[in-house]
Amino acid sequence: MVAEQRETRAESRAARLRLDQPRAPRRRLLPEYDPEAFGRLSERIARFLGTGRFIVWMTFVVVAWVLWNIAAPERLRFDQYPFIFLTLMLSLQASYAAPLILLAQNRQDDRDRVNLEQDRKQNERSIADTEYLSREVAALRMGLGEVATRDWIRSELGDLVKELARELEEQRSLFPGEEGEGRDVSDRSQPFRRHRDGP
């Protein structure tokens, strides 16, 4: 019998150690609730507690309570002068309001943390994009510095024309008698005319 109990215990331990099978749900003494639904409810209550409407209603209830327990007939009063029951009700309301407000603040902090993380990641992406674009613009500027622009080409061509005109003037001054005597100009233009006009 002792051996059977040991064997049963070993089997139960082996069954507990199996990770490929889910555990059987345990019975809980406390009722189960949806934390998300409870959190939303606490946020709604906390929002209401922070409004002027709540203050007006609370003031109205306290004034009505005090007036009823002062002015009503003796047999209809339920809380005598020191208003101990009113103090107890206000303490109970405060003891529930404080944790609900803290729970709502914690949920808001969690949302703010997630939003902050998303903003930080977006900022990192924006910074990376900006750095990439600035490097590209710098590369384009460097590349454009090496490219010949229209104004640079015009100035270079103008310099060449001036230099050619100067050389032509020098040649004319060196050989003054050959102006217009040669057949170069007419010989060069005739074959072109013949070719253009046809035979």
CSV table of C-alpha atoms in Angstrom, one decimal:
chain,number,residue,atom,x,y,z
A,1,MET,CA,0.0,0.0,0.0
A,2,VAL,CA,2.8,2.4,0.8
A,3,ALA,CA,4.5,1.6,-2.5
A,4,GLU,CA,1.2,2.4,-4.3
A,5,GLN,CA,1.0,5.8,-2.6
A,6,ARG,CA,4.6,6.6,-3.5
A,7,GLU,CA,3.9,5.6,-7.1
A,8,THR,CA,0.7,7.8,-7.2
A,9,ARG,CA,2.7,10.7,-5.8
A,10,ALA,CA,5.4,10.3,-8.4
A,11,GLU,CA,2.8,10.1,-11.2
A,12,SER,CA,1.1,13.3,-9.9
A,13,ARG,CA,4.5,15.1,-9.7
A,14,ALA,CA,5.3,13.9,-13.3
A,15,ALA,CA,1.9,15.1,-14.4
A,16,ARG,CA,2.5,18.5,-12.8
A,17,LEU,CA,5.9,18.9,-14.5
A,18,ARG,CA,4.5,18.4,-18.0
A,19,LEU,CA,4.8,21.7,-19.8
A,20,ASP,CA,3.0,20.7,-23.0
A,21,GLN,CA,-0.3,20.5,-21.2
A,22,PRO,CA,-2.1,23.3,-19.5
A,23,ARG,CA,-2.8,23.1,-15.8
A,24,ALA,CA,-6.3,22.4,-14.6
A,25,PRO,CA,-7.9,25.6,-13.4
A,26,ARG,CA,-7.9,26.0,-9.7
A,27,ARG,CA,-11.0,27.0,-7.7
A,28,ARG,CA,-10.7,30.6,-6.4
A,29,LEU,CA,-12.3,32.0,-3.4
A,30,LEU,CA,-12.5,35.5,-4.8
A,31,PRO,CA,-14.8,36.2,-7.7
A,32,GLU,CA,-13.2,36.7,-11.1
A,33,TYR,CA,-13.5,40.1,-12.9
A,34,ASP,CA,-12.3,41.7,-16.1
A,35,PRO,CA,-9.5,44.1,-15.1
A,36,GLU,CA,-10.0,46.2,-18.2
A,37,ALA,CA,-13.7,46.6,-17.6
A,38,PHE,CA,-13.0,47.5,-14.0
A,39,GLY,CA,-10.4,50.0,-15.0
A,40,ARG,CA,-12.8,51.7,-17.5
A,41,LEU,CA,-15.4,51.9,-14.7
A,42,SER,CA,-12.9,53.4,-12.3
A,43,GLU,CA,-11.9,56.0,-14.9
A,44,ARG,CA,-15.5,56.9,-15.4
A,45,ILE,CA,-16.1,57.3,-11.6
A,46,ALA,CA,-12.8,59.2,-11.2
A,47,ARG,CA,-13.9,61.6,-14.0
A,48,PHE,CA,-17.3,62.1,-12.4
A,49,LEU,CA,-15.6,62.7,-9.0
A,50,GLY,CA,-13.5,65.5,-10.5
A,51,THR,CA,-16.5,67.5,-12.0
A,52,GLY,CA,-18.4,70.4,-10.6
A,53,ARG,CA,-21.6,68.3,-11.0
A,54,PHE,CA,-20.3,65.9,-8.3
A,55,ILE,CA,-19.5,68.7,-5.9
A,56,VAL,CA,-23.0,70.2,-6.4
A,57,TRP,CA,-24.7,66.9,-5.8
A,58,MET,CA,-22.5,66.1,-2.8
A,59,THR,CA,-23.3,69.6,-1.3
A,60,PHE,CA,-27.0,69.0,-1.9
A,61,VAL,CA,-27.0,65.6,-0.2
A,62,VAL,CA,-25.0,66.9,2.8
A,63,VAL,CA,-27.3,70.0,3.2
A,64,ALA,CA,-30.4,67.9,2.8
A,65,TRP,CA,-29.1,65.3,5.3
A,66,VAL,CA,-28.3,68.0,7.9
A,67,LEU,CA,-31.6,69.9,7.4
A,68,TRP,CA,-33.6,66.7,7.6
A,69,ASN,CA,-31.9,65.6,10.8
A,70,ILE,CA,-32.3,69.0,12.4
A,71,ALA,CA,-35.8,70.1,11.2
A,72,ALA,CA,-37.7,66.8,10.9
A,73,PRO,CA,-39.8,65.5,13.7
A,74,GLU,CA,-37.9,63.6,16.3
A,75,ARG,CA,-39.2,60.2,15.3
A,76,LEU,CA,-38.2,60.7,11.6
A,77,ARG,CA,-34.6,61.6,12.3
A,78,PHE,CA,-32.1,58.9,11.5
A,79,ASP,CA,-28.9,60.7,12.4
A,80,GLN,CA,-28.7,62.9,15.5
A,81,TYR,CA,-26.7,66.1,15.9
A,82,PRO,CA,-23.1,65.0,15.9
A,83,PHE,CA,-24.1,63.4,12.5
A,84,ILE,CA,-21.9,60.3,13.1
A,85,PHE,CA,-23.7,58.4,10.3
A,86,LEU,CA,-23.0,61.2,7.9
A,87,THR,CA,-19.4,61.3,8.9
A,88,LEU,CA,-19.2,57.5,8.4
A,89,MET,CA,-20.8,57.8,4.9
A,90,LEU,CA,-18.4,60.5,3.8
A,91,SER,CA,-15.5,58.5,5.1
A,92,LEU,CA,-16.7,55.4,3.2
A,93,GLN,CA,-17.1,57.5,0.0
A,94,ALA,CA,-13.6,58.9,0.4
A,95,SER,CA,-12.1,55.5,1.1
A,96,TYR,CA,-13.5,54.2,-2.1
A,97,ALA,CA,-12.9,57.3,-4.2
A,98,ALA,CA,-9.2,57.5,-3.4
A,99,PRO,CA,-8.2,54.0,-4.7
A,100,LEU,CA,-10.5,54.5,-7.8
A,101,ILE,CA,-8.8,57.8,-8.6
A,102,LEU,CA,-5.3,56.2,-8.1
A,103,LEU,CA,-6.3,53.4,-10.4
A,104,ALA,CA,-7.5,55.8,-13.0
A,105,GLN,CA,-4.3,57.8,-12.7
A,106,ASN,CA,-2.2,54.6,-13.0
A,107,ARG,CA,-4.1,53.7,-16.2
A,108,GLN,CA,-3.5,57.2,-17.6
A,109,ASP,CA,0.2,57.0,-16.7
A,110,ASP,CA,0.4,53.7,-18.6
A,111,ARG,CA,-1.3,55.3,-21.6
A,112,ASP,CA,1.0,58.3,-21.3
A,113,ARG,CA,4.1,56.0,-21.1
A,114,VAL,CA,3.0,54.2,-24.3
A,115,ASN,CA,2.3,57.5,-26.1
A,116,LEU,CA,5.7,58.8,-25.0
A,117,GLU,CA,7.4,55.7,-26.2
A,118,GLN,CA,5.7,56.0,-29.6
A,119,ASP,CA,6.6,59.7,-29.8
A,120,ARG,CA,10.2,58.9,-28.9
A,121,LYS,CA,10.4,56.3,-31.7
A,122,GLN,CA,8.7,58.7,-34.2
A,123,ASN,CA,11.3,61.4,-33.2
A,124,GLU,CA,14.1,58.9,-33.7
A,125,ARG,CA,12.8,58.0,-37.2
A,126,SER,CA,12.4,61.7,-38.0
A,127,ILE,CA,15.9,62.5,-36.8
A,128,ALA,CA,17.3,59.6,-38.9
A,129,ASP,CA,15.3,60.8,-41.9
A,130,THR,CA,16.5,64.4,-41.4
A,131,GLU,CA,20.1,63.3,-41.1
A,132,TYR,CA,19.8,61.1,-44.2
A,133,LEU,CA,18.3,64.0,-46.2
A,134,SER,CA,21.0,66.4,-45.0
A,135,ARG,CA,23.7,64.0,-46.1
A,136,GLU,CA,22.0,63.7,-49.5
A,137,VAL,CA,21.7,67.5,-49.9
A,138,ALA,CA,25.4,67.9,-48.9
A,139,ALA,CA,26.3,65.2,-51.5
A,140,LEU,CA,24.3,67.0,-54.2
A,141,ARG,CA,25.9,70.3,-53.3
A,142,MET,CA,29.3,68.7,-53.6
A,143,GLY,CA,28.3,67.1,-56.9
A,144,LEU,CA,26.9,70.4,-58.2
A,145,GLY,CA,30.2,72.1,-57.3
A,146,GLU,CA,32.0,69.9,-59.8
A,147,VAL,CA,29.3,70.2,-62.6
A,148,ALA,CA,29.7,72.8,-65.2
A,149,THR,CA,26.9,75.3,-65.0
A,150,ARG,CA,25.6,77.5,-67.8
A,151,ASP,CA,27.2,80.6,-66.5
A,152,TRP,CA,30.6,78.9,-66.1
A,153,ILE,CA,30.4,77.5,-69.7
A,154,ARG,CA,29.4,80.9,-71.1
A,155,SER,CA,32.3,82.6,-69.3
A,156,GLU,CA,34.7,79.9,-70.5
A,157,LEU,CA,33.4,80.2,-74.1
A,158,GLY,CA,33.7,84.0,-73.9
A,159,ASP,CA,37.3,83.7,-72.7
A,160,LEU,CA,38.0,81.3,-75.6
A,161,VAL,CA,36.4,83.7,-78.2
A,162,LYS,CA,38.5,86.6,-76.8
A,163,GLU,CA,41.6,84.5,-77.0
A,164,LEU,CA,40.9,83.4,-80.5
A,165,ALA,CA,40.1,87.0,-81.6
A,166,ARG,CA,43.4,88.1,-80.0
A,167,GLU,CA,45.3,85.3,-81.9
A,168,LEU,CA,43.6,86.2,-85.1
A,169,GLU,CA,44.6,89.8,-84.7
A,170,GLU,CA,48.2,88.7,-84.0
A,171,GLN,CA,48.2,86.6,-87.2
A,172,ARG,CA,46.8,89.5,-89.2
A,173,SER,CA,49.4,91.8,-87.8
A,174,LEU,CA,52.2,89.3,-88.7
A,175,PHE,CA,50.9,88.6,-92.2
A,176,PRO,CA,49.2,91.8,-93.4
A,177,GLY,CA,49.2,91.1,-97.2
A,178,GLU,CA,47.2,87.8,-97.2
A,179,GLU,CA,43.9,89.3,-96.2
A,180,GLY,CA,41.2,88.2,-98.7
A,181,GLU,CA,43.7,87.0,-101.3
A,182,GLY,CA,43.5,83.3,-100.6
A,183,ARG,CA,41.0,80.9,-102.0
A,184,ASP,CA,40.4,79.3,-98.6
A,185,VAL,CA,37.1,80.9,-97.9
A,186,SER,CA,35.6,80.3,-101.3
A,187,ASP,CA,37.0,76.8,-101.7
A,188,ARG,CA,35.6,75.8,-98.3
A,189,SER,CA,32.1,77.1,-99.0
A,190,GLN,CA,31.7,75.8,-102.6
A,191,PRO,CA,31.7,72.0,-101.9
A,192,PHE,CA,29.2,72.5,-99.2
A,193,ARG,CA,26.9,74.5,-101.5
A,194,ARG,CA,27.2,71.9,-104.2
A,195,HIS,CA,26.4,69.1,-101.8
A,196,ARG,CA,23.5,71.0,-100.4
A,197,ASP,CA,22.0,72.1,-103.8
A,198,GLY,CA,22.7,68.8,-105.5
A,199,PRO,CA,24.8,68.0,-108.7
